[in-house]
mmCIF file of C-alpha atoms in Angstrom:
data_model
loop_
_atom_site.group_PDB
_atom_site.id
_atom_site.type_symbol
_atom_site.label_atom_id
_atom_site.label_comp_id
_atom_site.label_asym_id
_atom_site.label_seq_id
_atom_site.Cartn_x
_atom_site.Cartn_y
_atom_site.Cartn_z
ATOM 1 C CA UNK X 1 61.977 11.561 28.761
ATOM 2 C CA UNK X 2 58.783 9.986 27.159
ATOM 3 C CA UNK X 3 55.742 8.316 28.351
ATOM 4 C CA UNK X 4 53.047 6.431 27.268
ATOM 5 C CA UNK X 5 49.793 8.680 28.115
ATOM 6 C CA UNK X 6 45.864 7.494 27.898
ATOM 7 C CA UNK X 7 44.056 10.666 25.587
ATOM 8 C CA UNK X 8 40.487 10.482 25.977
ATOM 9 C CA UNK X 9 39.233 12.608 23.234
ATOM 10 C CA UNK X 10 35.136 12.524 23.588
ATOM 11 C CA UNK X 11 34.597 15.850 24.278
ATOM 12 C CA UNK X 12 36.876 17.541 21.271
ATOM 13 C CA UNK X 13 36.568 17.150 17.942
ATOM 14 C CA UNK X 14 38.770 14.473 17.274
ATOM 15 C CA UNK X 15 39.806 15.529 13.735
ATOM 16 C CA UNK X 16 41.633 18.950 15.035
ATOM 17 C CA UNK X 17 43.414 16.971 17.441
ATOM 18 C CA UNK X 18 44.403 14.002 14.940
ATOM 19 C CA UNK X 19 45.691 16.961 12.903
ATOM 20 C CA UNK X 20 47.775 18.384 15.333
ATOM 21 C CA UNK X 21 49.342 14.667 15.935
ATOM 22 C CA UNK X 22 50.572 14.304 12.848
ATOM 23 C CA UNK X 23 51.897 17.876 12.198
ATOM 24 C CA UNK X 24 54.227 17.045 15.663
ATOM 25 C CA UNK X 25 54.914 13.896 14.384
ATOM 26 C CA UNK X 26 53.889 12.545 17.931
ATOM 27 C CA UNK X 27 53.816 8.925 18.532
ATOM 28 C CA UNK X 28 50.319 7.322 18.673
ATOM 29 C CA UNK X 29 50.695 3.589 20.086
ATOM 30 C CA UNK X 30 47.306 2.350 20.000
ATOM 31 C CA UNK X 31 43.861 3.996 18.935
ATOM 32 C CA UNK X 32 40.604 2.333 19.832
ATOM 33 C CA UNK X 33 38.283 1.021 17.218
ATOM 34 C CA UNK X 34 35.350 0.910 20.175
ATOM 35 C CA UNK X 35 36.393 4.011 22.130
ATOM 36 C CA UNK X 36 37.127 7.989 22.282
ATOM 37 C CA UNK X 37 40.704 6.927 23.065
ATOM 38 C CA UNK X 38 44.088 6.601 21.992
ATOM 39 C CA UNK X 39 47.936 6.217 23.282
ATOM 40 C CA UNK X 40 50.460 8.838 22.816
ATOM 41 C CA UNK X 41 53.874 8.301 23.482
ATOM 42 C CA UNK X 42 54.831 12.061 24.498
ATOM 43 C CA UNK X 43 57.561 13.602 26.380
ATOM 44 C CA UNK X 44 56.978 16.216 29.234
ATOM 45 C CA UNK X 45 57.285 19.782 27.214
ATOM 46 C CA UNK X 46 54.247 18.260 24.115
ATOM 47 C CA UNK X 47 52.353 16.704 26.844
ATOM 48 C CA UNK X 48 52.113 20.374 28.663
ATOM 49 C CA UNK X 49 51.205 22.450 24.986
ATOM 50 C CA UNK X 50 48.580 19.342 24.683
ATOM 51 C CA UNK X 51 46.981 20.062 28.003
ATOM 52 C CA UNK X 52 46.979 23.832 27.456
ATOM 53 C CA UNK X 53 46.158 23.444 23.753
ATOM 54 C CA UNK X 54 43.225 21.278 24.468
ATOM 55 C CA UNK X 55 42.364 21.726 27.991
ATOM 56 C CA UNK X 56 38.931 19.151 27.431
ATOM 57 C CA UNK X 57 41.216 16.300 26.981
ATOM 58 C CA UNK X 58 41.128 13.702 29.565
ATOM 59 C CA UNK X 59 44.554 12.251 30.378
ATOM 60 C CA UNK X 60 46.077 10.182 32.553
ATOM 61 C CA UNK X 61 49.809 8.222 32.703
ATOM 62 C CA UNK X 62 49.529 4.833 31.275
ATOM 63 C CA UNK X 63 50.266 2.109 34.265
ATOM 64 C CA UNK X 64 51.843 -1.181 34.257
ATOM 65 C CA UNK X 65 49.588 -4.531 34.684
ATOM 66 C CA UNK X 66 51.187 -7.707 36.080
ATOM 67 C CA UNK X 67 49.979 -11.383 35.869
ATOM 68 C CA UNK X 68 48.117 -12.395 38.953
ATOM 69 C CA UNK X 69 50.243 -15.270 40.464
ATOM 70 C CA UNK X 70 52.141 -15.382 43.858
ATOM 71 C CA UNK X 71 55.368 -18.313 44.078
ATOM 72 C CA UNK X 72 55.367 -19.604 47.455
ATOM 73 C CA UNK X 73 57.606 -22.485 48.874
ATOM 74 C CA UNK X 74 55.533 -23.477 51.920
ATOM 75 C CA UNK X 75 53.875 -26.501 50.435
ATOM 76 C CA UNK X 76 50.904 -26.251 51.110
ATOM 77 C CA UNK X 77 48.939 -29.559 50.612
ATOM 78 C CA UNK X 78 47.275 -29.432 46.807
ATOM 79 C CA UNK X 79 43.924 -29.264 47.100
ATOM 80 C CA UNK X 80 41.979 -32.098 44.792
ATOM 81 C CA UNK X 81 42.237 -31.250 41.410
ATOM 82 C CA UNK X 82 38.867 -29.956 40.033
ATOM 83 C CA UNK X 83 37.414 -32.677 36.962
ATOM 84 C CA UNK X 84 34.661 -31.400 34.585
ATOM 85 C CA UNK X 85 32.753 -34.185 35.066
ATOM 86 C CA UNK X 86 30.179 -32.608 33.015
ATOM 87 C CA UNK X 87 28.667 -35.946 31.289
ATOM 88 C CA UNK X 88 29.459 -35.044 28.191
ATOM 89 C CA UNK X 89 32.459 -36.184 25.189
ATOM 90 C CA UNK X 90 34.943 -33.973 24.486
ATOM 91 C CA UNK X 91 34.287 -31.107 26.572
ATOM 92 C CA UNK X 92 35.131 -27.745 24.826
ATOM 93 C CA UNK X 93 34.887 -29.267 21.391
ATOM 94 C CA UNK X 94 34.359 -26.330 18.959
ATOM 95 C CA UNK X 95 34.847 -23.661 21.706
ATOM 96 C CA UNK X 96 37.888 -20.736 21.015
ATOM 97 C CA UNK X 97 39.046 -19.170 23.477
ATOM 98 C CA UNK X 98 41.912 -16.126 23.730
ATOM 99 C CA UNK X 99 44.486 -16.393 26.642
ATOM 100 C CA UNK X 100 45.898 -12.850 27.112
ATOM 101 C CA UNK X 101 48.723 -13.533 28.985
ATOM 102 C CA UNK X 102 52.854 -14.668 28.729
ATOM 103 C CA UNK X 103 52.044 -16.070 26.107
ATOM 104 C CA UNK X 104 51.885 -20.200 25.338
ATOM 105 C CA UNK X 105 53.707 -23.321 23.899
ATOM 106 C CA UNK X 106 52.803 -23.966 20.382
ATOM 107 C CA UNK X 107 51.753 -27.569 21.017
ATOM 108 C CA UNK X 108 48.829 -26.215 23.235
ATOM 109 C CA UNK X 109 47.860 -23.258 20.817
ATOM 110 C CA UNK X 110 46.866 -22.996 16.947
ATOM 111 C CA UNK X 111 47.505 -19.403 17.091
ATOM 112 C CA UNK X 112 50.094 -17.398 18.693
ATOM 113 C CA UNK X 113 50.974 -13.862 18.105
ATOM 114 C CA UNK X 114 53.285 -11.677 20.093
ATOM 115 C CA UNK X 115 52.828 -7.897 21.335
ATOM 116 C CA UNK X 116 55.520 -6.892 23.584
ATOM 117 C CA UNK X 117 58.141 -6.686 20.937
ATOM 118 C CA UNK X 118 59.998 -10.120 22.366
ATOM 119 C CA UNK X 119 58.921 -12.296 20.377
ATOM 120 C CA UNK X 120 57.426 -15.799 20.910
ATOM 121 C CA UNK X 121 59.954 -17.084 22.855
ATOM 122 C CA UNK X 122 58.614 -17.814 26.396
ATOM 123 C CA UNK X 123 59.988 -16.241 29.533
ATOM 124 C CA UNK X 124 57.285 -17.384 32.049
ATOM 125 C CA UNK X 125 55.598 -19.915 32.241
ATOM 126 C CA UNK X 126 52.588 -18.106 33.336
ATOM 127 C CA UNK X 127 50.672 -18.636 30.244
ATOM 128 C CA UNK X 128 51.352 -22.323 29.953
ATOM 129 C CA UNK X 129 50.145 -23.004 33.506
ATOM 130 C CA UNK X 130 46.729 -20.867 32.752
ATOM 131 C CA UNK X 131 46.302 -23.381 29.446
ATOM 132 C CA UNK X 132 46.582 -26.142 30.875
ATOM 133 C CA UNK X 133 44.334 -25.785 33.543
ATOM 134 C CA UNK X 134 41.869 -24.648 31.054
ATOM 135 C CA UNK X 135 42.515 -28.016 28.803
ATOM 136 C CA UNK X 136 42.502 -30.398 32.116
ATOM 137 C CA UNK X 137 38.721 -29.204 32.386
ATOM 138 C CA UNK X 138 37.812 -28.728 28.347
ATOM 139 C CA UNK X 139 40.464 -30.771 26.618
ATOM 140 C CA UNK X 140 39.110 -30.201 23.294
ATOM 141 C CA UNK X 141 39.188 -26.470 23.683
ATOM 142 C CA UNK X 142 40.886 -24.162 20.673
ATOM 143 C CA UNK X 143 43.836 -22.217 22.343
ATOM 144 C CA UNK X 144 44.549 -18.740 20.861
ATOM 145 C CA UNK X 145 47.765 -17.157 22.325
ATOM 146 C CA UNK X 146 48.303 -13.453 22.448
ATOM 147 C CA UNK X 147 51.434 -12.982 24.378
ATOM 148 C CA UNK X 148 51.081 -9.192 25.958
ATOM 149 C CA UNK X 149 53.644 -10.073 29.010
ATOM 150 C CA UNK X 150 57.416 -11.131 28.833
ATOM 151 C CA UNK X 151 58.034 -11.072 31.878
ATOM 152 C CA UNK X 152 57.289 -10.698 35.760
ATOM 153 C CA UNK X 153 59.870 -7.609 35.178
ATOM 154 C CA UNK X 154 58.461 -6.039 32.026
ATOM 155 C CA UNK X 155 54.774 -5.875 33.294
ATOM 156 C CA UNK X 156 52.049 -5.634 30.587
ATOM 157 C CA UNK X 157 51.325 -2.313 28.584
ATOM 158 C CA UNK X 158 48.000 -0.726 28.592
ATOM 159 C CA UNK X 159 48.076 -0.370 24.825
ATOM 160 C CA UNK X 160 49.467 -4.186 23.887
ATOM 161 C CA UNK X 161 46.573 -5.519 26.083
ATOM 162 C CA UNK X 162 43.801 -3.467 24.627
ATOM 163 C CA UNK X 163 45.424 -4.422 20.842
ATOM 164 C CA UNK X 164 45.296 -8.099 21.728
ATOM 165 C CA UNK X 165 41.698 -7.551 23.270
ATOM 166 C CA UNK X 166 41.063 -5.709 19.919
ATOM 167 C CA UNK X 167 41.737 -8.662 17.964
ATOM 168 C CA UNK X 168 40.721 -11.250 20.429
ATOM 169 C CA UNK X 169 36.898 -10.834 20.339
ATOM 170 C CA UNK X 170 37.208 -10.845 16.905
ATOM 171 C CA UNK X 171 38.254 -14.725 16.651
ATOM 172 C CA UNK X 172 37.361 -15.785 20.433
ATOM 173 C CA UNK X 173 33.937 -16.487 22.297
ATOM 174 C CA UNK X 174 35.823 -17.058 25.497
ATOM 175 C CA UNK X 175 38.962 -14.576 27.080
ATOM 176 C CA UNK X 176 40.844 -15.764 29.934
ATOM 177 C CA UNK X 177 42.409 -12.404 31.389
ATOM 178 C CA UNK X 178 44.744 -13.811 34.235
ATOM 179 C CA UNK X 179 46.407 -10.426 35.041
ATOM 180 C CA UNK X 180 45.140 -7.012 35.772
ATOM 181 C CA UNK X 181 45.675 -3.348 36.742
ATOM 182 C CA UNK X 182 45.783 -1.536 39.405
ATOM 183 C CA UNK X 183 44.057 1.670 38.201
ATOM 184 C CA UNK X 184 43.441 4.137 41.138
ATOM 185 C CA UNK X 185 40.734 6.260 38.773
ATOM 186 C CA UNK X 186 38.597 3.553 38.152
ATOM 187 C CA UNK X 187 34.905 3.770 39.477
ATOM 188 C CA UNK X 188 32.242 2.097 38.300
ATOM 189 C CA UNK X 189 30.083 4.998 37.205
ATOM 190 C CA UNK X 190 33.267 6.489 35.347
ATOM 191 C CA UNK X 191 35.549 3.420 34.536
ATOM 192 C CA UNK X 192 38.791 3.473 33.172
ATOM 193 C CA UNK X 193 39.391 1.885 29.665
ATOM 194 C CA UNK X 194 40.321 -1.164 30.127
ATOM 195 C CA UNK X 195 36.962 -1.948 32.104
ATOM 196 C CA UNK X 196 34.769 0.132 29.323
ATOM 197 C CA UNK X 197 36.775 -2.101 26.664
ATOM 198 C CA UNK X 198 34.829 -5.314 27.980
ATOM 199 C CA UNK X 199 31.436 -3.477 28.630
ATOM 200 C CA UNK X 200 31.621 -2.578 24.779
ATOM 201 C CA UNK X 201 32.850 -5.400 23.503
ATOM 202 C CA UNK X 202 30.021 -7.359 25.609
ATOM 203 C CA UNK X 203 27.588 -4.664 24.348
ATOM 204 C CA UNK X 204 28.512 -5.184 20.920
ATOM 205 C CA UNK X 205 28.760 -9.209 21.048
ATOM 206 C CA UNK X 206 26.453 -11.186 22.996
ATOM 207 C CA UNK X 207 28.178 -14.374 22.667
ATOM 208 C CA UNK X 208 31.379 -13.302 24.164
ATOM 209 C CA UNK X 209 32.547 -14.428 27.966
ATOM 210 C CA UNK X 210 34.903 -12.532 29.254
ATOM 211 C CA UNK X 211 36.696 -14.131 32.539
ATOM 212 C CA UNK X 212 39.019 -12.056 34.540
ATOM 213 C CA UNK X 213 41.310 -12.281 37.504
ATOM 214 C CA UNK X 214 40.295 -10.455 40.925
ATOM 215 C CA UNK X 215 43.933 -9.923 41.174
ATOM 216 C CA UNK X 216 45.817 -10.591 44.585
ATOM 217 C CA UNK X 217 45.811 -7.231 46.260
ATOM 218 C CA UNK X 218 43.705 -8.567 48.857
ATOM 219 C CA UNK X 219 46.687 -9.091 51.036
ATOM 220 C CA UNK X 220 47.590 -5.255 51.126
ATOM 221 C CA UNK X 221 43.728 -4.230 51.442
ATOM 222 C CA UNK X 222 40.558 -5.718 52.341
ATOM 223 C CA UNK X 223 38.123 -3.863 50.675
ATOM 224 C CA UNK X 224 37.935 -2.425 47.048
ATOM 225 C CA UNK X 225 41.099 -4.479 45.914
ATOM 226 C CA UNK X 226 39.547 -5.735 42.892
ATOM 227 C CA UNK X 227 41.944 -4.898 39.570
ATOM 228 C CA UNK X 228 41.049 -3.753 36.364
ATOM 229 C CA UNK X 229 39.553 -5.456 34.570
ATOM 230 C CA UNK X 230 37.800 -7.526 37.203
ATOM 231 C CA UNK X 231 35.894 -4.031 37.869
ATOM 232 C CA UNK X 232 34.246 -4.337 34.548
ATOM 233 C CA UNK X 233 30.811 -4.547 35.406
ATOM 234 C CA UNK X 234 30.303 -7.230 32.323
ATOM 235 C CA UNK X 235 33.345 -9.612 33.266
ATOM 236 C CA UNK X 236 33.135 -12.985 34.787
ATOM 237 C CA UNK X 237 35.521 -11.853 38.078
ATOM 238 C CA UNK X 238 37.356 -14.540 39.702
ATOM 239 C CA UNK X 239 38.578 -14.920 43.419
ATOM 240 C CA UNK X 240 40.427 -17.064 45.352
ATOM 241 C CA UNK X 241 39.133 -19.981 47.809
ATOM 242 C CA UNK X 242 41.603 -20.268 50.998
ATOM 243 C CA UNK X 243 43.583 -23.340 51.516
ATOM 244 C CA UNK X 244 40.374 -24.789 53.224
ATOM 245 C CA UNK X 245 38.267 -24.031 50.236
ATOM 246 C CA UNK X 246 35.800 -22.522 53.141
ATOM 247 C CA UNK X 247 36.608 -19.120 52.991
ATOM 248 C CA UNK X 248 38.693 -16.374 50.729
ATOM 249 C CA UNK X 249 41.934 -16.498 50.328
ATOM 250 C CA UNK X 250 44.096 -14.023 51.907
ATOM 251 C CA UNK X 251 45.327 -12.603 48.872
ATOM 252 C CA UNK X 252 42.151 -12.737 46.862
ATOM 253 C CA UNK X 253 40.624 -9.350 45.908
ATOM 254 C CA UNK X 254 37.487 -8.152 47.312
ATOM 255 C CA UNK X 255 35.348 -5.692 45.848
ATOM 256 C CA UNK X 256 33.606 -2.158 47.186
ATOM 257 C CA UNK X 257 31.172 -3.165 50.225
ATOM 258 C CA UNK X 258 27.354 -3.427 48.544
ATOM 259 C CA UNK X 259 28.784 -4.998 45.579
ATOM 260 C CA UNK X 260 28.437 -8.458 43.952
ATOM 261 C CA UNK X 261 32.737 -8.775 42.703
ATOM 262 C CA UNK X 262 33.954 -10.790 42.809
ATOM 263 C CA UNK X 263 31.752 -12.613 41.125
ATOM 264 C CA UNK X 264 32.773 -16.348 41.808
ATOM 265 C CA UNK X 265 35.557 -18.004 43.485
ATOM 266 C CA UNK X 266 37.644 -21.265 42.646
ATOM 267 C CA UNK X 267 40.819 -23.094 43.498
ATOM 268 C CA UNK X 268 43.656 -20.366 43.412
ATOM 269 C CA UNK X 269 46.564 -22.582 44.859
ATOM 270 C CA UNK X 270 48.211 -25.556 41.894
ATOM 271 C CA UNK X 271 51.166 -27.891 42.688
ATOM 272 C CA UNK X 272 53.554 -26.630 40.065
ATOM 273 C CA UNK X 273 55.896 -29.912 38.992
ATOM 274 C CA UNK X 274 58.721 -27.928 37.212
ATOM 275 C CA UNK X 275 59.681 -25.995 40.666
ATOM 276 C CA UNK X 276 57.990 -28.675 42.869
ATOM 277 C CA UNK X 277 56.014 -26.372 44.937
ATOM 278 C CA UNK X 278 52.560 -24.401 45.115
ATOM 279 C CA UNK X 279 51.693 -21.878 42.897
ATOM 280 C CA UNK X 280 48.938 -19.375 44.267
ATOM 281 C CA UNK X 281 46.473 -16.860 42.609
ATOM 282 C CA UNK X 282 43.646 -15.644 41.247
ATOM 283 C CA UNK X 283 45.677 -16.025 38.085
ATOM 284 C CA UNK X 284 45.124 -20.182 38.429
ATOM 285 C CA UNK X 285 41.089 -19.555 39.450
ATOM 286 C CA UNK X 286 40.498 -17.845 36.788
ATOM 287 C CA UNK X 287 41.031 -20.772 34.432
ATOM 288 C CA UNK X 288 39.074 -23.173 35.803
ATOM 289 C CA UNK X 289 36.008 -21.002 36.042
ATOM 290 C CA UNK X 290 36.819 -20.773 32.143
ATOM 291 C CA UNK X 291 37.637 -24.414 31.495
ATOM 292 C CA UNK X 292 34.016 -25.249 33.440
ATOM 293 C CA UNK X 293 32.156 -22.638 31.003
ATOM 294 C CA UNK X 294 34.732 -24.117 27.813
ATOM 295 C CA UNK X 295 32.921 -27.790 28.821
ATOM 296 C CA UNK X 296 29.137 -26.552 28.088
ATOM 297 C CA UNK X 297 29.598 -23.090 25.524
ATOM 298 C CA UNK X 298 28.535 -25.142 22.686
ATOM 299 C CA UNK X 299 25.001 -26.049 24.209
ATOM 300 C CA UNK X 300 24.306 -22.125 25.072
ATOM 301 C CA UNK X 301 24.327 -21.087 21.727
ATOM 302 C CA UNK X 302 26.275 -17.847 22.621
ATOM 303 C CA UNK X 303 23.669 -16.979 25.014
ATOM 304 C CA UNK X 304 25.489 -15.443 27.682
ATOM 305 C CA UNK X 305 23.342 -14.217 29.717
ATOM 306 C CA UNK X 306 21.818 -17.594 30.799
ATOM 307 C CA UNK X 307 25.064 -19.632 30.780
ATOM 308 C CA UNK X 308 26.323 -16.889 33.280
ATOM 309 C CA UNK X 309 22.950 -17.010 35.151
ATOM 310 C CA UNK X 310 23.357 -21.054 35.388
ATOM 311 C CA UNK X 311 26.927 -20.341 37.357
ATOM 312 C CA UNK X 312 26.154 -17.383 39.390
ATOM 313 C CA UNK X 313 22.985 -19.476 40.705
ATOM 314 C CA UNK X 314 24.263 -22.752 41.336
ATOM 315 C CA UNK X 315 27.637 -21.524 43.080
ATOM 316 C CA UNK X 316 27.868 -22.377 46.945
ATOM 317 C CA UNK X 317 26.779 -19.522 49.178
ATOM 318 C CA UNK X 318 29.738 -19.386 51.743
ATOM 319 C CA UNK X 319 27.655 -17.099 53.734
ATOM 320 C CA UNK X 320 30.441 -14.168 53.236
ATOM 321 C CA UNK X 321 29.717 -10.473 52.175
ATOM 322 C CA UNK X 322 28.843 -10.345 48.771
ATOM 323 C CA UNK X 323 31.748 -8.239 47.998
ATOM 324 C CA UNK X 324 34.232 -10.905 49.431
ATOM 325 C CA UNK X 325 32.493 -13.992 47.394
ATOM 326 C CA UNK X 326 29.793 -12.366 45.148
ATOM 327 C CA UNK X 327 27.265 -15.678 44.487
ATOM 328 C CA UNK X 328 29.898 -17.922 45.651
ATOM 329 C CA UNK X 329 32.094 -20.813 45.266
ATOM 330 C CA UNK X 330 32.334 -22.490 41.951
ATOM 331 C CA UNK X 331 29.754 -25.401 42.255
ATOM 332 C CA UNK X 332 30.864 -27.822 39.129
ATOM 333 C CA UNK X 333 28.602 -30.330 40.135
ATOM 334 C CA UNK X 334 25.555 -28.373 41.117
ATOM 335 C CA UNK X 335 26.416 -26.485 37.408
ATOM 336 C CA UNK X 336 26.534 -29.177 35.399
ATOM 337 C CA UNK X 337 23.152 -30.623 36.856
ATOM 338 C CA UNK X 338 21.344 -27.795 35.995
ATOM 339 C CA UNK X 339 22.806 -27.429 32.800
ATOM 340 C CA UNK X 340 21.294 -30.133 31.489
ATOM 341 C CA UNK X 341 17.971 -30.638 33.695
ATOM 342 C CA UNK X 342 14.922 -28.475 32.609
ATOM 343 C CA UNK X 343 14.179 -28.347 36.730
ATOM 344 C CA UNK X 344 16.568 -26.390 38.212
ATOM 345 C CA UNK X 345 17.033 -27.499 41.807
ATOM 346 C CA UNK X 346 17.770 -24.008 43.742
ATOM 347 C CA UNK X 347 16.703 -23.190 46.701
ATOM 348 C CA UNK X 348 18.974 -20.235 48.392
ATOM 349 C CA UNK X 349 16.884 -17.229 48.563
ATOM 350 C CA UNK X 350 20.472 -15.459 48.148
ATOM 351 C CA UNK X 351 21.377 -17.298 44.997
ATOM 352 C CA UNK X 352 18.388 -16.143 43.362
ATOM 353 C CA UNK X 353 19.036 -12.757 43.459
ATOM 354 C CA UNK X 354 21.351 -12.909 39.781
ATOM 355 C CA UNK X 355 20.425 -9.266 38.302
ATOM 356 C CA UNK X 356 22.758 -9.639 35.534
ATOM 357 C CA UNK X 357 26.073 -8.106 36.493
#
């Protein structure tokens, strides 16, 4: 039986190995153009003559990631819907940004492109639910699709997401990443791929936002529940406000104690018309924190260090452990005050302390 393995090849010489590939005719299903790694498709008697062959190789079972969204039928009471209210016409005029996720309806998107072998077809509406929240709060937004999940069922491939990431950043300022993986051998000194994907790619692009899901793990473990790539130490990393937009959500990810991820949280519950009931996740937090950002891009000038600076400082300190709220709760109106007043008016000690991360 085969499997889809990540190789990380930095410590061989990458030609011998390439070489032996091809002479086995073994199945490569994604090399990075960024990093020392690639995808083999391999069954269990090439991956053992690969391990003994080259014993420096570091390689681990590709996993499944999911789209971070929850279907309850309590009915819950919505909370408000968040405006932009940013002062400004057409909020995310000239702004592109890349939706990773079940892909979206071509009257919301002027590109669309499919991984998972299923073609555009929808099976979830997953991806149309993350647009639109992005387009309630930036209506003039660009929409690029890049469909890397069927279904709730299929999961999303390792390799398809870091392809559509691949060509993503290439087209995209801003990514909206409402999904995630739950990689046990991630640590941020020795991440896994997906996280050192986004570091490079915000290492080798200044201008490019990167906005990620906590994921909703939270409800099986308090601490450290973060997915990948919400551990990527250059991501935007969304979490969910409870029901009382007071506190975190239940569900929400939190992050390793001493740390600052999540970075923000926002609205994670949505009144979903088509099944007439509440939606909840970090999946649905994530977008707004993008469709704020979508509203004022433009006037940053791909300066992403001080547009991220503007939303870490002005978000409302719920007085929580960092790693449960990192700077706090989405402040729209407190953000788009200071975006365009040369006085910033902050005065928490705590929201200060942005460092960068």
């Amino acid at each position: 039986m085969c499997k889809v393995y990540s190789i990380n090849y930095k410590n061989i010489d990458k030609d011998i190995l390439y070489s032996y590939i091809l002479e086995e005719s073994l199945n490569i299903k994604y090399q990075s153009p960024i990093l020392d790694v690639l995808y083999l498709e391999i069954d269990t008697y090439n991956l053992l003559i690969i391990e003994k062959k080259f014993p420096e190789l570091i390689i681990n079972e590709a996993v499944k990631g999911k789209l971070q969204s929850d279907f309850e039928f309590d009915f819950i009471p919505p909370i408000q819907a968040v405006g932009a209210n940013i002062g400004i016409q057409s909020p995310g005029f000239q702004t592109i940004v890349g939706v990773l996720d079940s892909g979206i309806n071509k009257e919301m998107a002027t590109y669309r492109k499919d991984y998972t072998g299923y073609g555009l077809e929808l099976a979830s509406e997953h991806g149309n639910l993350v647009a639109k929240i992005i387009k309630r709060l930036a209506p003039a937004v660009t929409l690029r699709s890049y469909k890397i999940c069927h279904s709730a069922e299929s999961g999303i491939d390792e390799f398809h997401f870091l392809s559509a990431l691949d060509e993503a950043v290439k087209d995209c300022s801003i990514i909206n990443l409402s999904l995630g993986f739950t990689i046990p051998y991630c640590e941020k000194d020795n991440p896994c791929h997906i996280c050192q994907a986004i570091n490079k790619y915000s290492e080798l692009y200044q201008n490019k936002v990167f906005i990620v899901a906590a994921g909703n793990e939270g409800k099986y473990l308090d601490e450290d529940s973060i997915d990948c790539p919400g551990n990527a130490i250059e991501s935007i990393t969304v979490g969910s406000l409870d029901d009382n937009g007071k506190g975190v959500a239940k569900y929400s990810g939190k992050g390793p104690i001493g740390g600052s991820k999540p970075n923000l949280l926002a609205t994670g519950s949505i009144f979903d018309k088509s099944i007439r009931g509440m939606r909840r996740g970090t999946s649905f937090a994530t977008p707004i924190v993008t469709g704020v950002i979508c509203s004022v891009y433009i006037f940053f000038d791909g300066k992403r260090y001080e547009l991220k600076e503007k939303i870490y400082t002005t978000a409302k300190d719920l007085d929580l452990p960092s790693h449960h709220q990192g700077y706090g709760a989405l402040d729209i109106a407190k953000f788009s005050e200071v975006c365009f007043d040369e006085e910033d008016n902050i005065t928490s000690e705590k929201q200060r302390g942005f460092t960068g991360d």
